[in-house]
Short mmCIF file of C-alpha atoms in Angstrom, two decimals:
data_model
loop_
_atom_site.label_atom_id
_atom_site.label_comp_id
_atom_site.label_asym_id
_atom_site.label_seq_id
_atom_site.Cartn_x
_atom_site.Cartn_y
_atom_site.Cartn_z
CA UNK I 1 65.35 -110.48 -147.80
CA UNK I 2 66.50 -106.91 -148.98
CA UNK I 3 69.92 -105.37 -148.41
CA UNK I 4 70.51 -104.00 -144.92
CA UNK I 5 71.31 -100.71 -146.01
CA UNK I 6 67.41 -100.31 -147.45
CA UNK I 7 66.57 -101.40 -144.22
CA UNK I 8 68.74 -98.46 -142.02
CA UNK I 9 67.50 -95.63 -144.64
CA UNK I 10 64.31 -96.84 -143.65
CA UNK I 11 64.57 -96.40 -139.87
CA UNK I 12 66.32 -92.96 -140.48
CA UNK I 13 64.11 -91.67 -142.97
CA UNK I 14 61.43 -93.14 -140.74
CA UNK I 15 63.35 -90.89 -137.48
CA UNK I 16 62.85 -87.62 -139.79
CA UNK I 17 58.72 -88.26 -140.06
CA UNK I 18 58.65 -89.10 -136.31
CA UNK I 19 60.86 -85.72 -136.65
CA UNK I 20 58.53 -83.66 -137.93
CA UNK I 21 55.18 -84.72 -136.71
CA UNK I 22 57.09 -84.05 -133.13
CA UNK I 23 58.29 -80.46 -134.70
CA UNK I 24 54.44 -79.83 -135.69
CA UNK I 25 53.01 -80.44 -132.36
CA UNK I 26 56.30 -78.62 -130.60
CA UNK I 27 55.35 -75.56 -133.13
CA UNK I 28 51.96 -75.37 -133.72
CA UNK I 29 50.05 -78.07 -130.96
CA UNK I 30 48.97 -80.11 -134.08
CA UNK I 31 49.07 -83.78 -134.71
CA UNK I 32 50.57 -84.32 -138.18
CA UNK I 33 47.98 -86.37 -139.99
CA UNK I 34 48.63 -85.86 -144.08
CA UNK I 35 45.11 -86.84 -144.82
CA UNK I 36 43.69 -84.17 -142.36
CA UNK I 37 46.22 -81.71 -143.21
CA UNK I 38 44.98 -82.31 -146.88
CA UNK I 39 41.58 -82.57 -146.12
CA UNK I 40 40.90 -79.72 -144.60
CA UNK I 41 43.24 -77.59 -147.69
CA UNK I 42 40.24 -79.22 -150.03
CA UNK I 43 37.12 -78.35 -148.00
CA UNK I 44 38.83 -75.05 -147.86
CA UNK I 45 38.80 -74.25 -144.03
CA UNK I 46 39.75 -70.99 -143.54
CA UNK I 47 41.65 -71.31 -140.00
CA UNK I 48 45.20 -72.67 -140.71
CA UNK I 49 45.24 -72.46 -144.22
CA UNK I 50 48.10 -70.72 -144.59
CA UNK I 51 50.47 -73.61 -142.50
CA UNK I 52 48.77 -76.62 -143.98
CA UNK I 53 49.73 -75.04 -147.58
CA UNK I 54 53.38 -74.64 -146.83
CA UNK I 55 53.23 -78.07 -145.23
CA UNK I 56 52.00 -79.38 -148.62
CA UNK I 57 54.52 -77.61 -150.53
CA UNK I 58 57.22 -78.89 -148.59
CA UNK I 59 56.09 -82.39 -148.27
CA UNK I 60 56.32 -82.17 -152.06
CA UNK I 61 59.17 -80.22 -151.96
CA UNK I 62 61.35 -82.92 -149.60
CA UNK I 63 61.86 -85.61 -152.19
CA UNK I 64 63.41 -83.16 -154.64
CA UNK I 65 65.66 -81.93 -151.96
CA UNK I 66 66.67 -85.36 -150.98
CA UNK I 67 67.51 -85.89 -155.13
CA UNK I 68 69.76 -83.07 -155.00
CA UNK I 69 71.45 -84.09 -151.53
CA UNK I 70 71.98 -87.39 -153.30
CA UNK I 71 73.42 -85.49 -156.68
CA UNK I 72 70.35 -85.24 -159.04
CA UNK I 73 69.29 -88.67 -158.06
CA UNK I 74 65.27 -89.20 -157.52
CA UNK I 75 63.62 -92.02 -155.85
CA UNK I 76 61.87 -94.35 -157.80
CA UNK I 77 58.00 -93.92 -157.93
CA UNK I 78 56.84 -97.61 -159.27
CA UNK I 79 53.18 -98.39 -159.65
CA UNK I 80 52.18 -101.88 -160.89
CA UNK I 81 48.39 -100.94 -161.64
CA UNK I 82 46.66 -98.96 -164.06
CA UNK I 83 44.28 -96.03 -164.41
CA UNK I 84 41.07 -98.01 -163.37
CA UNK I 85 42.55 -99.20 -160.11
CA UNK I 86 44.56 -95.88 -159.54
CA UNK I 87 41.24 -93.99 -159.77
CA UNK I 88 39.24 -96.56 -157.24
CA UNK I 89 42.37 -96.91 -154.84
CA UNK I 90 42.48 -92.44 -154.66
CA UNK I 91 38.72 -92.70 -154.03
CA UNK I 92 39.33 -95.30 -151.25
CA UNK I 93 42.33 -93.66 -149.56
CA UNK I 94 40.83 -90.40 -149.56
CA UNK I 95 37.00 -90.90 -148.47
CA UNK I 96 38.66 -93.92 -146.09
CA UNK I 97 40.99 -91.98 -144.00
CA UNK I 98 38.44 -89.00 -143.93
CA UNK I 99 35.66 -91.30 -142.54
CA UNK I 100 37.85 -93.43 -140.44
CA UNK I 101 39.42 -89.78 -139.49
CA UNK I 102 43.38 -90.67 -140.38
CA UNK I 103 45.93 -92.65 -141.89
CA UNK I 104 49.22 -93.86 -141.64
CA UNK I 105 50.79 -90.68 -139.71
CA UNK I 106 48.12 -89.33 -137.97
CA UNK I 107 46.99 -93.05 -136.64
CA UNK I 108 50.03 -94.88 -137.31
CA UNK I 109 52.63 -92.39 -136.77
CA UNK I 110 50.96 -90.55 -134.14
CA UNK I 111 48.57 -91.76 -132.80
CA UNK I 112 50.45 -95.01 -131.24
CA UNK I 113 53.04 -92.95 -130.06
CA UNK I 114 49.93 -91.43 -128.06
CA UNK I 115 48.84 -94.85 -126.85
CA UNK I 116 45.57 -93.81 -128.54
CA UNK I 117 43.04 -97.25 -128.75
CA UNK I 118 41.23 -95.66 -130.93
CA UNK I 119 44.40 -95.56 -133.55
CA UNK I 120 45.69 -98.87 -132.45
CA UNK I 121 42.06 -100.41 -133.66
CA UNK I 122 42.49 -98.40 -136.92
CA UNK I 123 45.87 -99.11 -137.40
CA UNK I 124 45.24 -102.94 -137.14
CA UNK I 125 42.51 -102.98 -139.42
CA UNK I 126 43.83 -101.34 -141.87
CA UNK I 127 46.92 -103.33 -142.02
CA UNK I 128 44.77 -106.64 -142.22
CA UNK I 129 42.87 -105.48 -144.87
CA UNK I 130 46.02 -104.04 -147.03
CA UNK I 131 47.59 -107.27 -146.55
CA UNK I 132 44.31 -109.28 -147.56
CA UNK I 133 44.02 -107.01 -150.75
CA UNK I 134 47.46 -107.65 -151.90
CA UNK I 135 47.34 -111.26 -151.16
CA UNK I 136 44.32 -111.30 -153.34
CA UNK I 137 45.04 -109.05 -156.04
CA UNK I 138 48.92 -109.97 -156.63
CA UNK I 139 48.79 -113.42 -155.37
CA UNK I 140 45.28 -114.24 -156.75
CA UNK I 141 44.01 -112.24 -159.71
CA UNK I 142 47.79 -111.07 -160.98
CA UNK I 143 48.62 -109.56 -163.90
CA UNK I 144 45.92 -110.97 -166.09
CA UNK I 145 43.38 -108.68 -163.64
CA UNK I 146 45.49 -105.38 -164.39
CA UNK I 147 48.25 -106.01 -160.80
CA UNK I 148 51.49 -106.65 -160.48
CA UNK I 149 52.44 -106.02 -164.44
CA UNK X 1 52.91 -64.93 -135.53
CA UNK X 2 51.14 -65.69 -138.86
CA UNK X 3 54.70 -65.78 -141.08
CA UNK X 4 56.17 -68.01 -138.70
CA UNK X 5 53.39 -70.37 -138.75
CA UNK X 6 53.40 -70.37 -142.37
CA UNK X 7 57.10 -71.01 -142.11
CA UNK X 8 56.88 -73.72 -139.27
CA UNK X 9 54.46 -75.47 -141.71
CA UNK X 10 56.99 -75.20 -144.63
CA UNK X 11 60.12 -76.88 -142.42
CA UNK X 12 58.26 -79.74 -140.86
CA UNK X 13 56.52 -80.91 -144.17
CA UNK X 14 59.87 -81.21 -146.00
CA UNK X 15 61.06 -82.52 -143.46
CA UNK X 16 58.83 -85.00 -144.13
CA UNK X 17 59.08 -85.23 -147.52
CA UNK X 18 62.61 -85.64 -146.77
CA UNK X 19 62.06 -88.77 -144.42
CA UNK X 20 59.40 -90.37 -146.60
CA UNK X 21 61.95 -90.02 -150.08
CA UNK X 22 64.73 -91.54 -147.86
CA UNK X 23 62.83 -94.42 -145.77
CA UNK X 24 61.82 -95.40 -149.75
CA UNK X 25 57.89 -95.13 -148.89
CA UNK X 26 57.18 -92.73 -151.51
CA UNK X 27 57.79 -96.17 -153.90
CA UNK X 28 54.63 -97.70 -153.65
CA UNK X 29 56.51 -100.75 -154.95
CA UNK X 30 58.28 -100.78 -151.60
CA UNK X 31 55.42 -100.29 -149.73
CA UNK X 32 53.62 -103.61 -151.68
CA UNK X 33 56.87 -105.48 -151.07
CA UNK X 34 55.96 -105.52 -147.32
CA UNK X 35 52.44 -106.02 -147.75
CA UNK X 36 53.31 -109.10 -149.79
CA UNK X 37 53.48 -111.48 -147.05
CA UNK X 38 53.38 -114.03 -149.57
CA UNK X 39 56.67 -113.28 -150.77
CA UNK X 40 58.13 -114.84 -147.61
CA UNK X 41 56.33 -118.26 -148.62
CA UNK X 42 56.24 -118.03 -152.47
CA UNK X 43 58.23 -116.42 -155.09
CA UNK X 44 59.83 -113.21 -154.75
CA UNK X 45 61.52 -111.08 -151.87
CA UNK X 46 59.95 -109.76 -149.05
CA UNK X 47 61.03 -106.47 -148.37
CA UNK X 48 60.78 -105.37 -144.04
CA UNK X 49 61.72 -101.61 -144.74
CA UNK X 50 58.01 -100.56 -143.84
CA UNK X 51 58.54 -102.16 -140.56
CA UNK X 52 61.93 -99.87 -140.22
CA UNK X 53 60.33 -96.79 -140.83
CA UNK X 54 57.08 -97.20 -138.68
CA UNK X 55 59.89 -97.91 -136.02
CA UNK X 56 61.90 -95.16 -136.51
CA UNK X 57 59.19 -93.09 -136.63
CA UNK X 58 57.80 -94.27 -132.91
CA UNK X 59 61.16 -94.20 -131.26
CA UNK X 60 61.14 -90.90 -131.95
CA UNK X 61 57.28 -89.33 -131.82
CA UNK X 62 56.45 -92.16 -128.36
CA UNK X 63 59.18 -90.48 -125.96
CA UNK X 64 59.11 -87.07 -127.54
CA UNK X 65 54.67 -86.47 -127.46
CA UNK X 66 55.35 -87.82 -123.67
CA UNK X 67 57.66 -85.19 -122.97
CA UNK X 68 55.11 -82.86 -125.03
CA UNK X 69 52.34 -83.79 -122.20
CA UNK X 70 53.80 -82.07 -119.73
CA UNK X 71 54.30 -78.97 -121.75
CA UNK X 72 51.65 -75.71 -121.55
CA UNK X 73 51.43 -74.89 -124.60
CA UNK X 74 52.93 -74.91 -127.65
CA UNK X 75 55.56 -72.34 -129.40
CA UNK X 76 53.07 -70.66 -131.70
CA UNK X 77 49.82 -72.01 -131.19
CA UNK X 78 47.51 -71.01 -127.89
CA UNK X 79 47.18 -74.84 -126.88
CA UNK X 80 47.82 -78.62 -127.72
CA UNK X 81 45.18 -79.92 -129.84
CA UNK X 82 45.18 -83.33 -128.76
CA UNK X 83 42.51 -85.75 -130.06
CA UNK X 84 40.14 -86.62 -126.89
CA UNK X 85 38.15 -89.68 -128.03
CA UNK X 86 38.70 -92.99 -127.21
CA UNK X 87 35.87 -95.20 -128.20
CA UNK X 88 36.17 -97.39 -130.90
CA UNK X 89 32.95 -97.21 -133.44
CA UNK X 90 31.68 -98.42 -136.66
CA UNK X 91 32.76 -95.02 -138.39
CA UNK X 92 36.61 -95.64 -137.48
CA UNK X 93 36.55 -99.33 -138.38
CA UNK X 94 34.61 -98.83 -141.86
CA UNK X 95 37.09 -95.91 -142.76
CA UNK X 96 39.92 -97.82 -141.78
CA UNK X 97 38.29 -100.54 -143.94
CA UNK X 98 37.87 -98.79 -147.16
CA UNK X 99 41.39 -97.29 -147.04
CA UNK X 100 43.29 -100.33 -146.11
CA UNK X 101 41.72 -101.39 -149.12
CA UNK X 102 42.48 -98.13 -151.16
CA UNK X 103 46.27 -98.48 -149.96
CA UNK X 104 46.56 -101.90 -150.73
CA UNK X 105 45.48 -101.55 -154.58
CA UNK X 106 47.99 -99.24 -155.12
CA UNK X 107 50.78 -99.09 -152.32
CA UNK X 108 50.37 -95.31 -151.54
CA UNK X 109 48.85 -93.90 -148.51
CA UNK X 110 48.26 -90.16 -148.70
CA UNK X 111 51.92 -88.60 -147.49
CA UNK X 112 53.64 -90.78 -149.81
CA UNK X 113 51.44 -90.16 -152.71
CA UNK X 114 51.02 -86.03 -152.02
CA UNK X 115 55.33 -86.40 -151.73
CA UNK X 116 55.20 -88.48 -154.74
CA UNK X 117 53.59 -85.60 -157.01
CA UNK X 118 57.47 -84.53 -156.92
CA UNK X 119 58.42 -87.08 -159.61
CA UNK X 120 55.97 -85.60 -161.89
CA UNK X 121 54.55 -88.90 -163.21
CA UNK X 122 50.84 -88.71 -164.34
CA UNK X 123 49.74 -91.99 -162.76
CA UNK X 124 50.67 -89.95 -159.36
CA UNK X 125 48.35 -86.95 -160.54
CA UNK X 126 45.31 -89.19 -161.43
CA UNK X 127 45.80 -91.65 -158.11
CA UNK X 128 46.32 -87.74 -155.94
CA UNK X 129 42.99 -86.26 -157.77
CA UNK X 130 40.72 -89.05 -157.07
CA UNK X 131 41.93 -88.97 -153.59
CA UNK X 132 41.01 -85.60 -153.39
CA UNK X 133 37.77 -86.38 -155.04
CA UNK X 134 37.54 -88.97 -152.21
CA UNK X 135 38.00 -86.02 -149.56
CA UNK X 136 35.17 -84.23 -150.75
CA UNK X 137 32.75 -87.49 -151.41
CA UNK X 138 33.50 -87.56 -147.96
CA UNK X 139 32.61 -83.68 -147.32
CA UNK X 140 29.51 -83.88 -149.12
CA UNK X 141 28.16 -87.23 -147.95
CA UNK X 142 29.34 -86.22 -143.88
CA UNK X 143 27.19 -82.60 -144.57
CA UNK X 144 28.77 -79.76 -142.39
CA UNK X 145 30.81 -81.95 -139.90
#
């Protein structure tokens, strides 16, 4: 098992997204979903533009804060995959969570906390299948197949 | 009304970005340590952090959208804009589907990855463009919807 400490960042940093989806709807009666937020910046909707920009900035924005707060020190950002499965994994995640309409805040972080069976049924199927894919590709396939190099 | 929109955007998304760089989900190497389950049987160390954060997350967004309930309306919006469906169909399941796959590929779901763009690294800017190409697949298969 990992250190303790990961663990208690985790929950904390985990309290600041419950944090801000709860600011969002306080605010602005919206449920923070990233991939809606971001979906609707690319199909160019006209009607909250302005919001769902500044959110994107400062989603981007929060990790370098959190290097300076820690004295110039960024998180690690470690992918084990190349380009080919980068590219079909973006196309996955993005086309998924538009068609199944959310992901991991908006169903996960959200939507439980609404009781919502709709994001309880989405939220359990798309932990099975995450946890089937790795299985497969990192316990299976491995490194000769491009994962876990 | 429209600055402070613009504004109220601005806080709560680094707020996230703060959360998601300090849980250690914007590490999609974290995020495949907990989706290793194999780890806790085989070789290797299964990280729980995931679990931590989704936690966190909940004991904060389950009592505070009940207290939102029983609010009018928000601070600058007209009205809460909650989701009304309940059913469960084919569409929800099949999305769900296809990005449980996407996310377990690669390790990043689309806050992480977005948040991840910070680092600069150009695996992040192909994995963040084909998602976008992903949203509008989506746009243009779905029509006007």
């Amino acid at each position: 098992m990992t250190p303790y400490a990961d663990w208690i960042s985790g929950a904390l940093g985990g309290a600041l997204i419950g944090l801000s989806a709860l600011a969002l709807l306080a605010l602005m009666g919206r449920i923070a979903g990233i991939s809606g937020i971001a979906g609707a910046l690319v199909e160019g909707r006209r009607d909250g533009f302005g919001w769902r920009l500044a959110f994107v900035a400062g989603l981007v924005a929060g990790p370098l804060l959190h290097a300076v707060l820690r004295g110039g020190e960024a998180v690690a950002v470690r992918l084990d995959v190349g380009w080919p499965w980068l590219i079909l994994g973006g196309l996955l995640v993005g086309f998924g969570t538009r068609l199944g309409s959310g992901c991991t805040s908006g169903h996960g972080v959200c939507g439980l906390a609404r009781l919502s069976p709709r994001s309880l049924a989405a939220v359990a199927t798309f932990f099975a299948v995450a946890l089937a894919v790795v299985l497969v590709t990192r316990r299976v396939l491995g490194p000769a197949a491009g994962f876990g190099g | 009304m429209r600055i402070q929109r613009i504004l109220a955007g601005a806080g709560a998304g680094l707020l996230f970005g703060l959360g998601l760089a300090l849980s250690g989900m914007m590490d999609p190497a974290r995020v495949i340590g907990f989706l290793d389950v194999g780890r806790l049987v085989g070789a290797g160390v299964w990280d729980p952090t995931l679990g931590f954060v989704m936690g966190g997350a909940l004991l904060v967004t389950l009592p505070g959208f009940a207290l939102m309930r029983r609010r009018g309306a928000p601070l600058l919006a007209d009205r809460f804009e909650w989701p009304s469906r309940r059913d469960i169909d084919r569409r929800l399941l099949l999305g769900a589907v296809l990005f449980g796959a996407g996310w377990g590929l690669v390790g990043f779901c689309p806050g992480p990855a977005l948040a991840a763009l910070s680092s600069g690294l150009a695996p992040v800017f192909i994995f963040v463009a084909a998602m976008v190409a992903g949203f509008l697949l989506f746009r243009l298969l779905a029509g006007g919807k």
